[in-house]
Tab-separated table of C-alpha atoms and ligand atoms in Angstrom:
chain	number	residue	atom	x	y	z
A	6	MET	CA	68.359	13.986	-0.052
A	7	ALA	CA	66.540	13.203	3.187
A	8	ALA	CA	63.464	10.978	2.872
A	9	LEU	CA	60.266	12.953	2.326
A	10	PRO	CA	57.454	12.783	4.903
A	11	LEU	CA	54.228	10.904	3.913
A	12	PRO	CA	55.958	9.516	0.799
A	13	GLU	CA	52.900	7.586	-0.405
A	14	LEU	CA	50.879	10.828	-0.450
A	15	TYR	CA	53.745	12.746	-2.057
A	16	ASP	CA	53.693	10.338	-4.928
A	17	LYS	CA	50.128	11.522	-5.680
A	18	VAL	CA	51.229	15.124	-6.079
A	19	ALA	CA	54.813	14.658	-7.300
A	20	LYS	CA	54.057	15.921	-10.782
A	21	VAL	CA	52.733	19.269	-9.513
A	22	VAL	CA	54.386	19.889	-6.020
A	23	PRO	CA	58.159	20.401	-5.954
A	24	PRO	CA	59.887	18.193	-3.217
A	25	VAL	CA	61.188	21.324	-1.485
A	26	GLU	CA	57.576	22.502	-0.761
A	27	TRP	CA	56.274	19.139	0.446
A	28	PRO	CA	57.538	19.056	4.112
A	29	ALA	CA	55.505	22.115	5.113
A	30	ILE	CA	52.438	20.864	3.193
A	31	ALA	CA	52.834	17.377	4.749
A	32	LEU	CA	52.624	18.852	8.248
A	33	GLN	CA	49.202	20.381	7.504
A	34	VAL	CA	48.073	17.245	5.674
A	35	GLU	CA	48.977	15.111	8.679
A	36	ARG	CA	47.060	17.423	11.087
A	37	ILE	CA	43.991	17.237	8.790
A	38	LEU	CA	44.103	13.485	8.607
A	39	GLU	CA	44.270	13.415	12.440
A	40	LEU	CA	41.386	15.869	12.880
A	41	LYS	CA	39.301	13.994	10.388
A	42	GLN	CA	39.632	10.797	12.376
A	43	GLN	CA	39.121	12.421	15.797
A	44	LYS	CA	35.992	14.216	14.672
A	45	ASN	CA	34.469	11.687	12.308
A	46	ALA	CA	34.691	14.216	9.404
A	47	VAL	CA	34.915	13.843	5.623
A	48	ILE	CA	36.180	16.319	3.025
A	49	LEU	CA	34.396	16.772	-0.302
A	50	ALA	CA	36.518	18.503	-2.931
A	51	HIS	CA	35.606	19.834	-6.262
A	52	THR	CA	37.917	19.082	-9.255
A	53	TYR	CA	38.896	22.760	-9.300
A	54	GLN	CA	40.607	22.491	-5.889
A	55	ALA	CA	44.390	22.682	-5.599
A	56	PRO	CA	46.092	19.297	-6.009
A	57	GLU	CA	47.466	19.261	-2.442
A	58	ILE	CA	43.813	19.248	-1.216
A	59	TYR	CA	42.415	17.134	-4.027
A	60	PHE	CA	44.862	14.252	-3.756
A	61	THR	CA	45.817	14.137	-0.145
A	62	VAL	CA	42.997	15.030	2.291
A	63	ALA	CA	39.824	14.759	0.285
A	64	ASP	CA	37.583	11.747	0.857
A	65	PHE	CA	35.376	12.374	-2.126
A	66	VAL	CA	36.236	14.360	-5.277
A	67	GLY	CA	34.284	15.192	-8.418
A	68	ASP	CA	32.342	17.767	-10.292
A	69	SER	CA	29.198	19.480	-9.049
A	70	LEU	CA	26.859	16.546	-9.894
A	71	GLN	CA	29.227	13.895	-8.567
A	72	LEU	CA	29.624	15.913	-5.321
A	73	ALA	CA	25.781	16.311	-4.994
A	74	ARG	CA	25.458	12.554	-5.436
A	75	MET	CA	28.141	11.801	-2.917
A	76	ALA	CA	26.532	14.157	-0.433
A	77	THR	CA	23.487	11.858	-0.353
A	78	GLN	CA	25.775	8.959	0.798
A	79	VAL	CA	27.797	10.538	3.560
A	80	ASP	CA	27.470	9.159	7.030
A	81	ALA	CA	30.156	11.100	8.860
A	82	ALA	CA	29.259	13.598	11.607
A	83	ILE	CA	30.966	16.509	9.839
A	84	ILE	CA	31.298	17.431	6.192
A	85	VAL	CA	33.926	19.926	5.162
A	86	GLN	CA	33.245	21.374	1.799
A	87	ALA	CA	36.474	22.107	-0.137
A	88	GLY	CA	34.568	23.998	-2.794
A	89	VAL	CA	32.376	27.032	-2.891
A	90	LYS	CA	29.457	28.108	-0.795
A	91	PHE	CA	26.676	26.868	-3.120
A	92	MET	CA	28.253	23.362	-2.961
A	93	ALA	CA	28.292	23.530	0.864
A	94	ASP	CA	24.631	24.593	0.795
A	95	THR	CA	23.817	21.544	-1.371
A	96	SER	CA	25.455	19.264	1.128
A	97	LYS	CA	23.557	20.836	3.969
A	98	ILE	CA	20.264	20.673	2.044
A	99	LEU	CA	20.724	16.919	1.579
A	100	ASN	CA	22.231	16.340	5.039
A	101	PRO	CA	20.277	18.464	7.530
A	102	ASP	CA	21.401	16.315	10.577
A	103	ARG	CA	25.139	16.771	9.849
A	104	LYS	CA	27.420	19.659	10.564
A	105	VAL	CA	28.541	21.128	7.181
A	106	LEU	CA	31.479	23.446	7.320
A	107	ILE	CA	33.152	25.661	4.737
A	108	PRO	CA	36.652	26.907	5.583
A	109	ASP	CA	36.108	30.393	4.213
A	110	LEU	CA	32.674	31.922	3.865
A	111	ARG	CA	33.906	34.252	1.159
A	112	ALA	CA	34.187	31.289	-1.276
A	113	GLY	CA	31.326	32.547	-3.454
A	114	CYS	CA	30.463	32.239	-7.153
A	115	SER	CA	29.614	34.940	-9.728
A	116	LEU	CA	26.772	32.766	-11.044
A	117	ALA	CA	25.276	32.342	-7.592
A	118	GLU	CA	25.514	36.087	-7.025
A	119	SER	CA	23.734	36.939	-10.342
A	120	ILE	CA	20.184	35.976	-9.245
A	121	THR	CA	17.933	35.895	-6.226
A	122	GLY	CA	14.757	34.065	-5.339
A	123	GLU	CA	12.765	37.302	-5.944
A	124	ASP	CA	14.218	37.404	-9.475
A	125	VAL	CA	12.885	33.848	-10.110
A	126	ARG	CA	9.430	34.778	-8.818
A	127	ARG	CA	9.398	37.757	-11.221
A	128	LEU	CA	10.531	35.530	-14.157
A	129	ARG	CA	7.662	33.132	-13.390
A	130	GLU	CA	5.210	36.071	-13.537
A	131	GLN	CA	6.627	37.153	-16.872
A	132	HIS	CA	6.474	33.630	-18.312
A	133	PRO	CA	3.403	32.021	-16.631
A	134	GLY	CA	3.363	28.208	-16.716
A	135	LEU	CA	7.023	27.738	-17.698
A	136	PRO	CA	8.982	25.366	-15.520
A	137	VAL	CA	12.177	26.731	-14.006
A	138	VAL	CA	15.449	24.699	-14.476
A	139	THR	CA	18.191	26.047	-12.283
A	140	TYR	CA	21.894	25.336	-12.526
A	141	VAL	CA	23.221	24.199	-9.123
A	142	ASN	CA	25.584	27.178	-9.045
A	143	THR	CA	22.896	29.107	-7.212
A	144	ASN	CA	21.951	30.033	-3.624
A	145	ALA	CA	19.462	27.898	-1.724
A	146	ASP	CA	16.692	30.452	-2.049
A	147	VAL	CA	16.967	30.327	-5.845
A	148	LYS	CA	16.856	26.534	-5.875
A	149	ALA	CA	13.774	26.698	-3.589
A	150	GLU	CA	11.886	28.715	-6.291
A	151	SER	CA	12.751	26.153	-8.929
A	152	ASP	CA	11.110	23.028	-10.399
A	153	ILE	CA	14.361	21.177	-10.948
A	154	CYS	CA	18.080	21.731	-10.683
A	155	CYS	CA	20.760	20.638	-13.245
A	156	THR	CA	24.513	20.689	-13.544
A	157	SER	CA	26.669	21.050	-16.609
A	158	SER	CA	26.752	17.217	-16.802
A	159	ASN	CA	23.086	16.709	-17.187
A	160	ALA	CA	21.599	20.029	-18.331
A	161	VAL	CA	20.137	18.805	-21.675
A	162	GLU	CA	18.758	15.620	-20.125
A	163	VAL	CA	17.106	17.600	-17.317
A	164	VAL	CA	15.496	20.085	-19.734
A	165	GLU	CA	14.173	17.248	-21.904
A	166	SER	CA	12.970	15.210	-18.933
A	167	LEU	CA	10.226	17.827	-18.356
A	168	GLY	CA	8.516	16.924	-21.753
A	169	VAL	CA	7.539	20.554	-22.435
A	170	PRO	CA	8.322	22.823	-25.422
A	171	LYS	CA	9.752	25.748	-23.458
A	172	VAL	CA	11.545	26.301	-20.108
A	173	ILE	CA	13.129	29.001	-18.091
A	174	PHE	CA	16.847	28.100	-17.669
A	175	ILE	CA	18.894	30.077	-15.104
A	176	PRO	CA	21.329	31.745	-14.458
A	177	ASP	CA	24.158	31.036	-16.881
A	178	ARG	CA	23.514	32.615	-20.194
A	179	TYR	CA	26.282	30.673	-21.938
A	180	LEU	CA	25.227	27.266	-20.555
A	181	ALA	CA	21.706	28.207	-21.617
A	182	LYS	CA	22.922	28.877	-25.177
A	183	TRP	CA	24.795	25.557	-25.253
A	184	VAL	CA	21.674	23.701	-24.003
A	185	ALA	CA	19.541	25.462	-26.637
A	186	LYS	CA	21.917	24.320	-29.371
A	187	ASN	CA	21.572	20.755	-28.252
A	188	THR	CA	17.833	20.432	-27.760
A	189	LYS	CA	14.589	21.376	-29.519
A	190	VAL	CA	13.250	22.773	-26.282
A	191	GLU	CA	12.951	26.570	-26.359
A	192	ILE	CA	15.056	28.264	-23.660
A	193	VAL	CA	14.362	31.535	-21.744
A	194	SER	CA	17.645	32.458	-20.110
A	195	TRP	CA	19.063	34.831	-17.431
A	196	ASP	CA	22.118	37.099	-17.768
A	197	GLY	CA	24.529	35.410	-15.347
A	198	ALA	CA	28.017	34.192	-16.250
A	199	CYS	CA	30.962	32.453	-14.661
A	200	GLU	CA	33.694	35.099	-14.196
A	201	VAL	CA	36.353	32.383	-14.854
A	202	HIS	CA	35.008	30.784	-18.047
A	203	GLU	CA	33.667	33.942	-19.678
A	204	ARG	CA	37.253	35.316	-19.864
A	205	PHE	CA	38.350	32.761	-22.471
A	206	THR	CA	38.228	34.023	-26.048
A	207	ARG	CA	38.173	32.426	-29.477
A	208	GLN	CA	41.495	34.260	-30.031
A	209	ASP	CA	43.043	32.302	-27.150
A	210	ILE	CA	42.189	29.040	-28.867
A	211	LEU	CA	43.398	30.191	-32.289
A	212	ALA	CA	46.717	31.310	-30.705
A	213	LEU	CA	47.113	27.946	-29.051
A	214	ARG	CA	46.421	26.101	-32.211
A	215	THR	CA	49.079	28.148	-33.997
A	216	GLN	CA	51.589	27.452	-31.224
A	217	TYR	CA	50.748	23.741	-30.863
A	218	PRO	CA	49.693	22.117	-34.125
A	219	GLY	CA	47.621	19.063	-33.643
A	220	LEU	CA	46.352	20.294	-30.264
A	221	HIS	CA	43.097	18.808	-29.012
A	222	VAL	CA	40.949	21.544	-27.424
A	223	MET	CA	38.271	20.720	-24.804
A	224	ALA	CA	36.053	23.431	-23.363
A	225	HIS	CA	33.480	23.754	-20.493
A	226	PRO	CA	29.934	24.904	-21.583
A	227	GLU	CA	30.198	27.940	-19.306
A	228	CYS	CA	32.463	29.528	-21.954
A	229	PRO	CA	31.139	31.854	-24.557
A	230	PRO	CA	29.635	30.308	-27.750
A	231	ASP	CA	32.426	31.260	-30.142
A	232	VAL	CA	34.911	29.552	-27.791
A	233	LEU	CA	32.779	26.440	-27.835
A	234	ASP	CA	32.494	26.508	-31.589
A	235	GLU	CA	36.189	26.552	-31.843
A	236	ALA	CA	36.676	23.571	-29.417
A	237	ASP	CA	36.955	19.870	-30.545
A	238	PHE	CA	34.999	18.665	-27.520
A	239	VAL	CA	32.560	20.406	-25.151
A	240	GLY	CA	31.759	18.845	-21.817
A	241	SER	CA	31.315	19.274	-18.142
A	242	THR	CA	34.187	18.745	-15.707
A	243	SER	CA	33.622	14.977	-15.418
A	244	GLY	CA	32.731	14.785	-19.093
A	245	MET	CA	36.208	16.256	-19.946
A	246	VAL	CA	38.000	13.909	-17.513
A	247	LYS	CA	36.271	10.948	-19.136
A	248	HIS	CA	37.022	12.247	-22.640
A	249	ILE	CA	40.747	12.619	-21.940
A	250	GLY	CA	40.864	8.916	-21.003
A	251	GLU	CA	38.874	7.861	-24.110
A	252	SER	CA	40.334	10.250	-26.732
A	253	ARG	CA	43.911	9.161	-26.175
A	254	LYS	CA	45.189	12.536	-27.552
A	255	SER	CA	48.822	13.360	-26.671
A	256	GLN	CA	48.476	17.108	-26.336
A	257	ILE	CA	45.377	18.620	-24.851
A	258	ALA	CA	44.196	22.147	-23.798
A	259	LEU	CA	41.493	22.320	-21.188
A	260	ILE	CA	39.506	25.517	-21.578
A	261	THR	CA	38.266	25.651	-17.962
A	262	GLU	CA	39.551	26.411	-14.490
A	263	CYS	CA	43.240	25.908	-14.239
A	264	SER	CA	43.614	23.677	-11.222
A	265	MET	CA	41.719	20.992	-13.175
A	266	SER	CA	44.740	20.777	-15.489
A	267	SER	CA	47.047	20.295	-12.497
A	268	ASN	CA	44.788	17.482	-11.147
A	269	VAL	CA	44.457	15.623	-14.481
A	270	THR	CA	48.170	15.997	-15.125
A	271	GLN	CA	48.586	13.776	-12.137
A	272	MET	CA	45.919	11.379	-13.401
A	273	TYR	CA	47.185	11.179	-17.014
A	274	PRO	CA	50.966	11.507	-16.805
A	275	ASP	CA	51.436	10.659	-20.458
A	276	VAL	CA	49.315	13.546	-21.767
A	277	ASP	CA	50.872	16.937	-22.328
A	278	PHE	CA	48.420	19.571	-20.954
A	279	VAL	CA	48.811	22.992	-22.384
A	280	ARG	CA	47.589	25.531	-19.828
A	281	PRO	CA	45.657	28.596	-20.655
A	282	CYS	CA	45.358	29.541	-16.915
A	283	ASN	CA	42.252	31.102	-15.439
A	284	LEU	CA	41.956	30.291	-11.701
A	285	CYS	CA	38.668	30.619	-9.796
A	286	PRO	CA	39.402	33.100	-7.006
A	287	HIS	CA	36.585	31.677	-4.890
A	288	MET	CA	37.897	28.007	-5.052
A	289	ARG	CA	41.279	29.475	-4.147
A	290	ARG	CA	39.950	30.712	-0.837
A	291	ILE	CA	40.102	27.141	0.434
A	292	THR	CA	43.565	26.182	1.651
A	293	LEU	CA	45.070	23.487	3.765
A	294	SER	CA	45.581	26.015	6.589
A	295	ASN	CA	41.943	27.062	6.697
A	296	ILE	CA	40.765	23.440	6.475
A	297	VAL	CA	42.859	22.741	9.631
A	298	GLU	CA	41.288	25.760	11.297
A	299	SER	CA	37.839	24.758	10.068
A	300	LEU	CA	38.194	21.287	11.612
A	301	GLU	CA	39.713	22.607	14.815
A	302	LYS	CA	37.143	25.294	15.452
A	303	GLU	CA	34.309	23.660	13.574
A	304	GLN	CA	33.794	26.780	11.473
A	305	TYR	CA	32.045	28.080	9.438
A	306	GLU	CA	28.871	26.255	9.923
A	307	ILE	CA	26.342	26.296	6.968
A	308	THR	CA	22.732	26.740	7.838
A	309	VAL	CA	19.738	26.768	5.533
A	310	PRO	CA	16.207	27.893	6.851
A	311	GLU	CA	14.092	24.734	6.959
A	312	ASP	CA	11.265	26.047	4.653
A	313	ILE	CA	13.897	26.939	1.990
A	314	ARG	CA	15.822	23.714	2.537
A	315	ILE	CA	12.762	21.465	1.973
A	316	ARG	CA	11.892	23.184	-1.306
A	317	ALA	CA	15.502	23.334	-2.500
A	318	LYS	CA	15.862	19.694	-1.654
A	319	ALA	CA	12.871	18.726	-3.822
A	320	ALA	CA	14.483	20.544	-6.883
A	321	ILE	CA	17.858	18.775	-6.303
A	322	GLU	CA	16.246	15.427	-5.809
A	323	ALA	CA	14.163	15.901	-8.936
A	324	MET	CA	17.468	16.345	-10.799
A	325	LEU	CA	19.034	13.292	-9.228
A	326	ALA	CA	16.043	11.206	-10.215
A	327	VAL	CA	16.508	12.139	-13.823
A	328	ARG	CA	19.967	10.550	-13.963
A	329	LEU	CA	18.861	7.588	-11.855
A	330	ASN	CA	15.976	6.961	-14.314
A	331	LYS	CA	18.230	7.366	-17.230
A	332	ALA	CA	20.715	4.934	-15.746
A	333	GLY	CA	17.926	2.504	-15.451
B	25	13P	P1	30.733	21.438	-13.086
B	25	13P	O1	31.340	20.896	-11.748
B	25	13P	O2	29.303	21.056	-13.228
B	25	13P	O3	31.568	21.012	-14.251
B	25	13P	O4	30.752	22.978	-13.014
B	25	13P	C1	31.941	23.771	-13.099
B	25	13P	C2	31.953	24.889	-12.189
B	25	13P	O5	32.199	25.978	-12.508
B	25	13P	C3	31.792	24.584	-10.691
B	25	13P	O6	31.840	25.711	-10.002
B	26	SF4	FE1	31.495	29.983	-9.896
B	26	SF4	FE2	32.968	29.956	-12.131
B	26	SF4	FE3	34.144	29.707	-9.728
B	26	SF4	FE4	32.654	27.731	-10.665
B	26	SF4	S1	34.537	28.453	-11.621
B	26	SF4	S2	32.682	28.540	-8.581
B	26	SF4	S3	31.049	28.807	-11.729
B	26	SF4	S4	32.974	31.540	-10.471
């Protein structure tokens, strides 16, 4: 067989990309690497991105909290967000002087679509005096109406950091239930859900356990409560990645977005990942081809009105401070 192009990058995806598909992928990867250098651009990719993006062209990878943190440290002229729109908004909110691009504006999120800034104002009227804790999976106008943001990695710590007996927690009803179960703080929730995680059922897990005795099941807290009750471990994206390394289990099911299994398969080659596969259609909108186009044409540029940006930034920074304080 002829030598493959970019062999050192191919090694990083060899477990999940067949050699026959690599030459076409490598052409696009090469073009992206060239454009990044020419334009002083970086690519931020969420763990749910396809492996050929995650392992080859991304400069920073992580879950929502890790990407928000990284966005505060970027000094490139252009940030391309290989994620969904709310993540690109967060990058822009934290980096107003840089050009932030998303390769496809349709990369949305069912949670972000479930609530508006007006809804938050109404909630405050219904529950006077309660602080609003907002999952980062929301649009900028919702963050702007909030006291503090959180991600699935730090939700309990953020809620408890406020030192109050009751909070409004929006918009994911399942994450809200998970937080309520893990804190004494009373939670007022909203009716949003992630269209990917809410599709998993307890039956899915029971069927997997029958098929694979001894299976270790890990689930994301955006899943329904009966799914979480059936799991051996519940954690955010980065929490799960860490737990895989620490638990040393030989066969694992990740009850979360499916590309994550592909990415961790490459990171933990000795673990057998059983895949119940729910892909996020919004994450899938981002491809190597539209990253090339995004860099070439510098599209689609994210903008956030300045009054909203300043208030949303305060809520994100309040969240980042909670973790910094905790870390000492
Ligand atoms: P985390 O990155 O916080 O785990 O959230 C998962 C998710 O659904 C991102 O869209
Ligand atoms: Fe939104 Fe769910 Fe997709 Fe994450 S996985 S972007 S929460 S729809």
